[in-house]
Amino acid sequence: MTKQILLNAFDMNTPSHQSNGLWRHPRDQRHRYTSMAYWQDLARTLERGLFDGIFLADVTGIYDVYGNSPDTALSNATQVPTNDPFAIVPVMAAVTEHLGFGVTGSIPYLHPYSFARLVTSLDHLTNGRIGWNVVTGYLNSAAKGVGQVQQTAHDARYDIADEFMEVVYKLWEGSWEDGAVVLDKAAGIYTDPARVHRVSHDGTYYALDAVHLCEPSPQRSPVIYQAGTSPKGQAFAAAHAECVFVANHNRGVVAEYVRSLRAQAVACGRAADDVKVLALLSVVTGESDAAARAKFEDYQSYGLRQGALALISGWTGVDMAKLDPDATIAEMDSDGIRSIASSLCARTVGEWADYLVVGGAAPTLVGSPVTVVDQIEQWVDDTGVDGFNLAYTVMPECMEEFVDLVVPEMQRRGIYKTRYAPGTMREKIFGQGPRLRAPHPAARWRLPTGDADQASAG
Ligand SMILES: Cc1cc2nc3c(=O)[nH]c(=O)nc-3n(C[C@H](O)[C@H](O)[C@H](O)COP(=O)(O)O)c2cc1C
């Protein structure tokens, strides 16, 4: 393998993201997730390790499918309590210069007008380091939180998402011309009104007639992330996503997904390489294979299996409390995350509960840095992915060890950068301009004048 891999930390503003129960480990610090100091220390560690970004998952809603109750999730800290992911972005941005932020925003619980403003504000404050993970939700508890009886059906959620994208692209790309802010103190003109345009949209799900409230930020549209791999999810990703996050243990499945996604992107008029694919991965490392294995077993002893099943129940919409622990999770018609539902089929319910407590749904690599990097290379060779989202185990030690042990080994083999590239998040990942370019659908709304990047992009 020769290409350099992209790397994100996969995290969430909560005490326990994927590795259920490891908040109990004596060295774990996740209970500090409510403090700025915790996130700033983590951000510094990730930037020291030249991580491309921190990818912040977010779940609007509580995991109450298991046993038809939120009690297990609450007592095990299964992704609850959980604070807002956008709130910690400026906190981390303040102590870093290059680290990107891929932040999850769930369309059913947002309005494009206010969401566009939030993202532009953060793109300003981070100097162009914002990405948005576009999700469509999967928990009925979230829908109930905003007054609905239940969430909209799976495929219809993507139809709504398509229109949401059109509205936010119009606001980000088509409301303010470059140079609209003249800041002319002598004339008393801050913004030239002739260079600011109303956005009108009258669609099936959204109607809006408004000026975007923010002046243009470095990237305008954030780097678009997406993580759904159902047929509808893939079609959405092929049209919109710049980075796609895939979770599956089966390398053959991931390889086929990468191939199919790139082919669909090309069918949308984009280049195959316009979409980067990052796979979910977790790593437990140590000075030797034996030390890593001992650490893995130590971690496992702190896992909470019921909370892990509450997690799977929420992801799939199927109550695991009702299933025999020895039953294999059959191919299920999930109204939740179909890609996760189908990747669970190969193990029994009990095996998954054991598995999930260290590294969550990720394939977990256990070994010395040499062993781990051998497997990372194998993953890339077998699947064609561009990089990884690294799920944590015990924090912050797992990220510190990854930075201190695994990063140097990857650098030694030439598969990982030794310094950051300059520019915004998009420039760092794609080595091109800061803004989305045609034929991406966002570029359709770009204003024809005063736009140097568009001209150079053709
Ligand atoms: C690896 C992975 C991570 C995801 N992270 C989130 C998340 O943080 N928040 C969320 O609401 N949905 C998340 N999702 C769900 C999806 O992004 C998606 O919107 C939805 O569940 C439909 O996915 P599907 O097309 O695979 O069925 C994730 C899905 C995958 C596969």
XYZ file of C-alpha atoms and ligand atoms in Angstrom:
489
model
C 0.000 0.000 0.000
C 1.375 3.430 -0.865
C -1.320 6.018 -0.239
C -1.415 8.025 2.972
C -4.393 7.257 5.151
C -6.870 9.761 6.558
C -7.522 9.475 10.261
C -10.297 10.743 12.538
C -11.004 10.111 16.179
C -14.590 8.881 16.484
C -16.183 10.424 19.524
C -19.364 11.755 21.049
C -20.135 14.340 23.736
C -21.081 11.685 26.291
C -19.346 9.510 28.935
C -19.642 6.308 26.887
C -19.809 6.250 23.128
C -19.225 2.765 21.670
C -17.277 0.716 24.267
C -20.088 0.184 26.709
C -19.015 0.215 30.337
C -15.360 1.227 29.926
C -16.138 4.437 31.805
C -15.785 2.118 34.840
C -12.119 1.448 34.142
C -9.901 2.974 36.878
C -7.836 4.926 34.336
C -10.811 6.158 32.279
C -11.464 9.899 32.335
C -14.700 10.145 30.392
C -16.760 11.408 33.292
C -14.885 14.683 32.635
C -16.709 15.105 29.293
C -18.633 18.091 30.717
C -15.415 20.111 31.143
C -13.603 22.251 28.610
C -10.254 21.006 29.927
C -11.065 17.412 28.948
C -11.832 18.276 25.319
C -8.922 20.655 25.010
C -6.450 18.056 26.283
C -7.876 15.523 23.835
C -7.734 17.981 20.926
C -4.072 18.721 21.667
C -3.288 14.992 21.738
C -5.023 14.437 18.394
C -3.232 17.348 16.787
C 0.077 16.076 18.147
C -0.750 12.830 16.312
C -1.628 14.761 13.114
C -5.198 13.432 13.124
C -7.184 14.906 10.258
C -10.139 15.395 12.490
C -12.369 14.485 15.348
C -15.641 13.039 14.128
C -18.400 13.759 16.623
C -21.363 11.420 16.509
C -24.618 12.612 17.951
C -27.846 10.901 18.733
C -30.945 12.961 19.257
C -32.947 10.674 21.505
C -32.459 8.020 24.141
C -31.853 4.266 23.674
C -35.186 2.931 24.921
C -35.845 0.079 22.482
C -34.148 -2.499 24.772
C -36.793 -3.796 27.197
C -39.007 -0.954 25.963
C -37.382 1.316 28.562
C -34.522 3.845 28.870
C -33.439 2.376 32.238
C -30.564 0.206 30.955
C -29.200 3.048 28.839
C -29.372 5.433 31.796
C -27.743 3.127 34.330
C -25.038 1.885 31.908
C -24.414 5.334 30.355
C -25.281 4.010 26.897
C -24.745 7.256 24.954
C -26.633 9.117 27.660
C -26.250 11.657 29.256
C -25.203 13.437 26.091
C -24.424 17.076 25.424
C -24.586 18.922 22.139
C -21.662 18.130 19.784
C -21.485 21.614 18.258
C -20.917 23.185 21.692
C -17.438 21.668 22.081
C -16.134 22.651 18.641
C -14.959 26.188 19.517
C -13.570 24.838 22.780
C -11.256 22.480 20.869
C -10.649 24.880 18.002
C -9.272 27.427 20.461
C -6.267 25.209 21.273
C -5.618 23.737 17.826
C -4.722 25.041 14.404
C -5.282 22.138 12.009
C -7.625 19.565 13.545
C -10.863 19.252 11.565
C -14.309 18.784 13.110
C -16.824 16.421 11.519
C -19.965 17.138 13.495
C -23.206 15.192 13.320
C -26.379 17.154 12.689
C -29.626 15.195 12.435
C -31.946 16.623 9.804
C -35.331 15.742 11.341
C -34.459 17.858 14.373
C -33.040 20.897 12.617
C -34.308 23.766 10.470
C -32.137 24.723 7.483
C -32.272 28.472 8.191
C -30.931 28.277 11.763
C -28.653 25.300 11.029
C -26.964 27.094 8.123
C -26.233 29.968 10.487
C -24.746 27.691 13.158
C -22.416 26.017 10.673
C -21.263 29.270 9.088
C -20.551 30.697 12.544
C -18.369 27.695 13.374
C -16.637 27.736 9.997
C -15.624 31.331 10.781
C -14.410 30.568 14.291
C -12.431 27.491 13.210
C -11.018 29.197 10.127
C -12.602 26.676 7.774
C -12.295 23.467 9.747
C -15.958 22.402 9.850
C -17.476 19.257 8.400
C -21.067 18.138 8.831
C -22.071 14.506 9.194
C -25.509 14.461 7.599
C -27.751 11.948 9.357
C -31.445 11.271 9.170
C -32.047 9.851 12.668
C -33.029 6.372 13.794
C -34.639 6.595 17.229
C -38.361 6.993 17.775
C -37.545 8.524 21.154
C -36.037 11.472 19.288
C -39.154 11.963 17.176
C -41.274 11.895 20.314
C -39.008 14.547 21.821
C -40.081 16.976 19.120
C -43.755 16.100 19.363
C -44.103 13.420 16.665
C -45.812 10.087 17.313
C -42.958 8.231 15.606
C -40.129 8.967 13.198
C -40.698 9.269 9.470
C -40.104 6.011 7.549
C -36.516 5.165 6.570
C -36.498 6.033 2.854
C -38.728 9.096 3.235
C -36.182 10.509 5.695
C -33.665 10.622 2.830
C -36.168 12.448 0.564
C -36.505 15.111 3.247
C -32.726 15.216 3.596
C -32.297 15.850 -0.141
C -34.471 18.936 0.079
C -32.807 20.114 3.294
C -29.479 19.987 1.454
C -30.799 22.127 -1.370
C -31.965 24.806 1.069
C -28.734 24.980 3.064
C -26.629 25.005 -0.118
C -28.674 27.967 -1.346
C -28.050 29.803 1.931
C -24.345 29.000 2.115
C -23.497 29.464 -1.550
C -26.121 31.739 -3.047
C -27.017 34.493 -0.614
C -23.855 36.550 -0.192
C -21.450 37.428 -2.969
C -17.759 37.384 -2.223
C -16.762 40.916 -1.288
C -20.269 41.871 -0.077
C -18.719 42.992 3.196
C -16.944 46.230 2.299
C -16.354 47.462 5.852
C -16.045 51.070 4.641
C -15.671 53.105 7.805
C -15.488 56.432 5.968
C -18.704 55.861 4.005
C -20.473 54.141 6.889
C -21.197 51.016 4.852
C -20.516 47.647 6.405
C -22.190 45.436 3.780
C -23.103 46.356 0.204
C -26.849 45.493 0.000
C -26.620 44.999 -3.779
C -24.357 41.999 -3.212
C -26.617 40.178 -0.781
C -29.492 38.100 -2.204
C -32.649 36.610 -0.822
C -33.033 32.866 -0.960
C -36.484 31.712 -1.935
C -37.476 28.121 -1.622
C -40.945 26.634 -1.816
C -40.623 22.867 -1.709
C -42.380 19.768 -0.439
C -40.952 19.908 3.071
C -39.445 23.369 3.466
C -40.399 26.906 2.525
C -38.170 29.857 3.076
C -37.768 33.432 1.864
C -34.761 34.896 3.620
C -31.279 36.296 3.491
C -28.591 34.104 5.074
C -27.656 35.888 8.290
C -23.895 35.321 8.076
C -21.211 36.726 5.861
C -19.351 34.053 3.826
C -17.031 31.797 5.802
C -13.833 30.214 4.444
C -15.455 27.027 3.134
C -19.053 28.295 2.855
C -20.549 24.792 2.669
C -18.919 22.538 5.294
C -17.149 19.328 4.276
C -20.086 16.931 3.827
C -19.881 13.621 5.692
C -22.409 10.835 5.489
C -22.713 7.380 7.048
C -25.685 5.544 5.616
C -25.070 2.566 3.344
C -28.609 1.370 2.558
C -29.468 1.801 -1.144
C -31.120 5.161 -0.391
C -28.208 6.110 1.827
C -25.700 5.268 -0.916
C -27.562 7.300 -3.505
C -27.564 10.242 -1.106
C -23.856 9.803 -0.393
C -22.977 9.540 -4.081
C -24.701 12.855 -4.763
C -23.639 14.865 -1.707
C -20.930 13.299 0.427
C -17.255 14.208 0.299
C -16.392 11.741 3.058
C -18.352 8.598 3.824
C -18.122 6.635 7.022
C -18.653 2.889 6.758
C -18.947 0.317 9.561
C -18.622 -3.365 8.758
C -16.422 -6.255 9.889
C -16.483 -7.991 6.568
C -13.739 -6.616 4.294
C -15.418 -8.063 1.224
C -18.601 -6.153 2.032
C -16.643 -2.942 2.579
C -14.692 -3.426 -0.672
C -17.914 -3.911 -2.616
C -19.415 -0.862 -0.938
C -16.405 1.299 -1.823
C -16.573 0.119 -5.435
C -20.309 0.682 -5.723
C -20.214 4.110 -4.042
C -17.452 5.361 -6.314
C -19.317 4.060 -9.377
C -22.465 5.893 -8.272
C -20.499 9.087 -7.660
C -19.129 8.839 -11.195
C -22.693 8.311 -12.490
C -23.560 11.604 -10.737
C -20.820 13.291 -12.794
C -18.285 13.369 -9.975
C -14.795 11.866 -9.976
C -14.377 8.557 -8.114
C -11.843 10.245 -5.843
C -14.238 13.088 -4.946
C -15.584 10.778 -2.244
C -13.258 9.560 0.500
C -14.324 6.477 2.435
C -13.338 6.023 6.077
C -13.939 2.743 7.888
C -14.773 2.338 11.552
C -11.848 0.812 13.447
C -10.658 0.432 17.029
C -7.152 -0.309 18.270
C -5.776 -1.677 21.533
C -2.012 -1.470 21.449
C 0.989 -1.888 23.741
C 4.728 -2.472 23.633
C 4.203 -6.086 22.539
C 1.404 -8.313 21.277
C 1.189 -9.935 24.711
C 0.941 -6.575 26.480
C -1.810 -5.452 24.100
C -3.725 -8.709 24.579
C -3.500 -8.379 28.377
C -4.777 -4.814 28.121
C -7.653 -5.926 25.909
C -8.690 -8.584 28.450
C -8.423 -6.078 31.286
C -10.678 -3.661 29.346
C -13.172 -6.430 28.609
C -13.646 -7.137 32.292
C -15.168 -3.669 32.751
C -17.720 -3.934 29.928
C -21.451 -3.731 30.545
C -23.199 -6.269 28.285
C -26.765 -5.077 28.836
C -25.863 -1.567 27.801
C -24.228 -2.989 24.686
C -27.483 -4.728 23.826
C -29.368 -1.478 24.459
C -27.045 0.102 21.904
C -27.720 -2.572 19.262
C -31.452 -2.403 19.970
C -31.432 1.328 19.333
C -29.369 1.011 16.149
C -31.576 -1.695 14.665
C -34.970 -0.885 16.207
C -35.169 -4.546 17.354
C -35.504 -5.283 21.107
C -32.572 -7.599 21.930
C -34.072 -8.322 25.375
C -36.646 -10.458 23.595
C -34.067 -12.579 21.756
C -32.273 -15.700 22.997
C -28.597 -14.806 23.629
C -27.624 -17.835 21.492
C -29.754 -16.739 18.553
C -28.013 -15.404 15.473
C -29.257 -11.991 14.562
C -31.056 -12.846 11.341
C -31.165 -10.522 8.350
C -33.619 -7.970 9.656
C -35.824 -5.379 8.073
C -34.665 -2.501 10.226
C -36.260 0.904 10.258
C -33.158 2.147 12.024
C -29.633 1.962 10.599
C -29.904 -0.710 7.896
C -26.175 -0.871 7.275
C -25.470 -1.664 10.929
C -28.379 -4.114 11.080
C -27.020 -6.111 8.162
C -23.433 -6.094 9.471
C -24.597 -7.701 12.740
C -26.007 -10.845 11.140
C -22.955 -13.085 11.500
C -22.750 -13.266 15.328
C -25.192 -14.341 18.047
C -26.805 -11.788 20.361
C -24.572 -12.856 23.254
C -21.416 -12.742 21.122
C -22.246 -9.216 20.040
C -22.796 -8.129 23.647
C -19.301 -9.451 24.495
C -17.814 -7.978 21.369
C -19.201 -4.482 21.678
C -17.753 -3.650 25.057
C -14.261 -3.029 23.649
C -14.345 -0.832 20.565
C -18.086 -1.061 19.985
C -19.214 -2.032 16.504
C -15.695 -1.479 15.124
C -13.342 -4.232 14.015
C -10.850 -4.080 16.910
C -7.156 -4.595 16.200
C -5.147 -5.820 19.188
C -1.369 -5.934 19.122
C 1.989 -4.187 19.053
C 2.344 -1.195 16.727
C 3.899 -3.453 14.057
C 1.022 -5.944 14.261
C -1.594 -3.182 14.234
C -0.089 -1.341 11.282
C 0.283 -4.619 9.345
C -3.467 -5.045 9.743
C -4.236 -1.424 8.908
C -2.328 -1.860 5.647
C -4.176 -5.097 4.984
C -7.505 -3.361 5.539
C -6.654 -0.641 3.047
C -5.343 -3.118 0.484
C -8.377 -5.386 0.794
C -11.073 -2.713 0.800
C -9.781 0.403 -0.960
C -10.833 2.681 1.924
C -9.049 6.017 2.296
C -8.733 5.944 6.048
C -10.336 5.248 9.397
C -12.552 6.640 12.109
C -10.996 5.379 15.308
C -13.454 4.396 18.036
C -12.098 4.816 21.532
C -11.844 2.291 24.377
C -10.374 3.756 27.595
C -9.891 7.504 27.364
C -7.657 9.313 26.947
C -5.038 6.561 27.169
C -6.095 4.789 23.975
C -5.627 7.944 21.887
C -2.355 8.828 23.628
C -1.003 5.323 22.975
C -2.146 5.431 19.368
C -0.330 8.729 18.889
C 2.823 7.619 20.693
C 3.095 4.060 19.344
C 1.063 3.534 16.166
C 1.488 6.903 14.432
C 5.325 6.660 14.319
C 5.073 3.141 12.851
C 2.686 4.365 10.138
C 4.994 7.287 9.398
C 8.001 4.969 9.214
C 6.186 3.006 6.496
C 5.223 6.186 4.619
C 1.480 5.631 4.952
C 0.810 8.611 7.214
C 1.657 12.283 6.949
C 4.529 13.828 8.892
C 3.078 17.327 8.839
C -0.256 18.974 8.167
C -1.055 20.464 4.782
C -2.055 24.131 4.896
C -5.583 25.460 4.474
C -9.126 24.605 5.372
C -10.420 21.124 6.159
C -11.461 20.645 2.519
C -8.094 21.840 1.228
C -6.253 19.493 3.583
C -8.297 16.442 2.574
C -8.599 17.052 -1.163
C -5.641 19.295 -1.908
C -7.936 21.627 -3.837
C -9.697 24.934 -3.170
C -11.664 25.730 -0.029
C -15.097 25.550 -1.689
C -17.247 22.866 -3.230
C -16.934 22.795 -6.996
C -19.168 21.738 -9.871
C -20.533 19.150 -10.461
C -21.269 18.920 -6.750
C -24.902 20.041 -6.249
C -23.851 22.824 -3.851
C -21.943 24.543 -6.664
C -25.175 24.984 -8.595
C -26.120 27.809 -6.232
C -22.846 29.662 -6.388
C -23.144 33.243 -7.509
C -21.595 33.970 -10.894
C -19.609 37.049 -9.910
C -16.671 37.794 -7.668
C -15.788 34.184 -7.244
C -12.140 33.445 -7.950
C -12.226 29.854 -6.732
C -15.128 28.987 -9.025
C -13.325 30.462 -11.992
C -10.173 28.481 -11.308
C -12.234 25.329 -10.788
C -13.902 25.671 -14.164
C -20.809 4.200 11.146
C -22.100 4.923 11.300
C -22.173 6.010 12.170
C -23.368 6.706 12.327
N -23.419 7.747 13.208
C -24.614 8.337 13.434
C -24.741 9.375 14.404
O -23.786 9.792 15.052
N -25.963 9.898 14.615
C -27.076 9.502 13.913
O -28.162 10.032 14.160
N -26.969 8.544 12.965
C -25.786 7.957 12.726
N -25.700 6.979 11.798
C -26.881 6.692 11.012
C -26.851 7.125 9.573
O -25.947 8.102 9.283
C -28.118 7.280 8.729
O -28.611 8.569 8.698
C -29.317 6.449 8.999
O -29.231 5.663 10.083
C -29.683 5.602 7.815
O -28.612 4.794 7.479
P -28.763 3.635 6.421
O -28.875 4.297 5.093
O -27.531 2.799 6.538
O -30.014 2.882 6.809
C -24.508 6.291 11.615
C -24.420 5.200 10.746
C -23.239 4.503 10.578
C -23.193 3.345 9.641
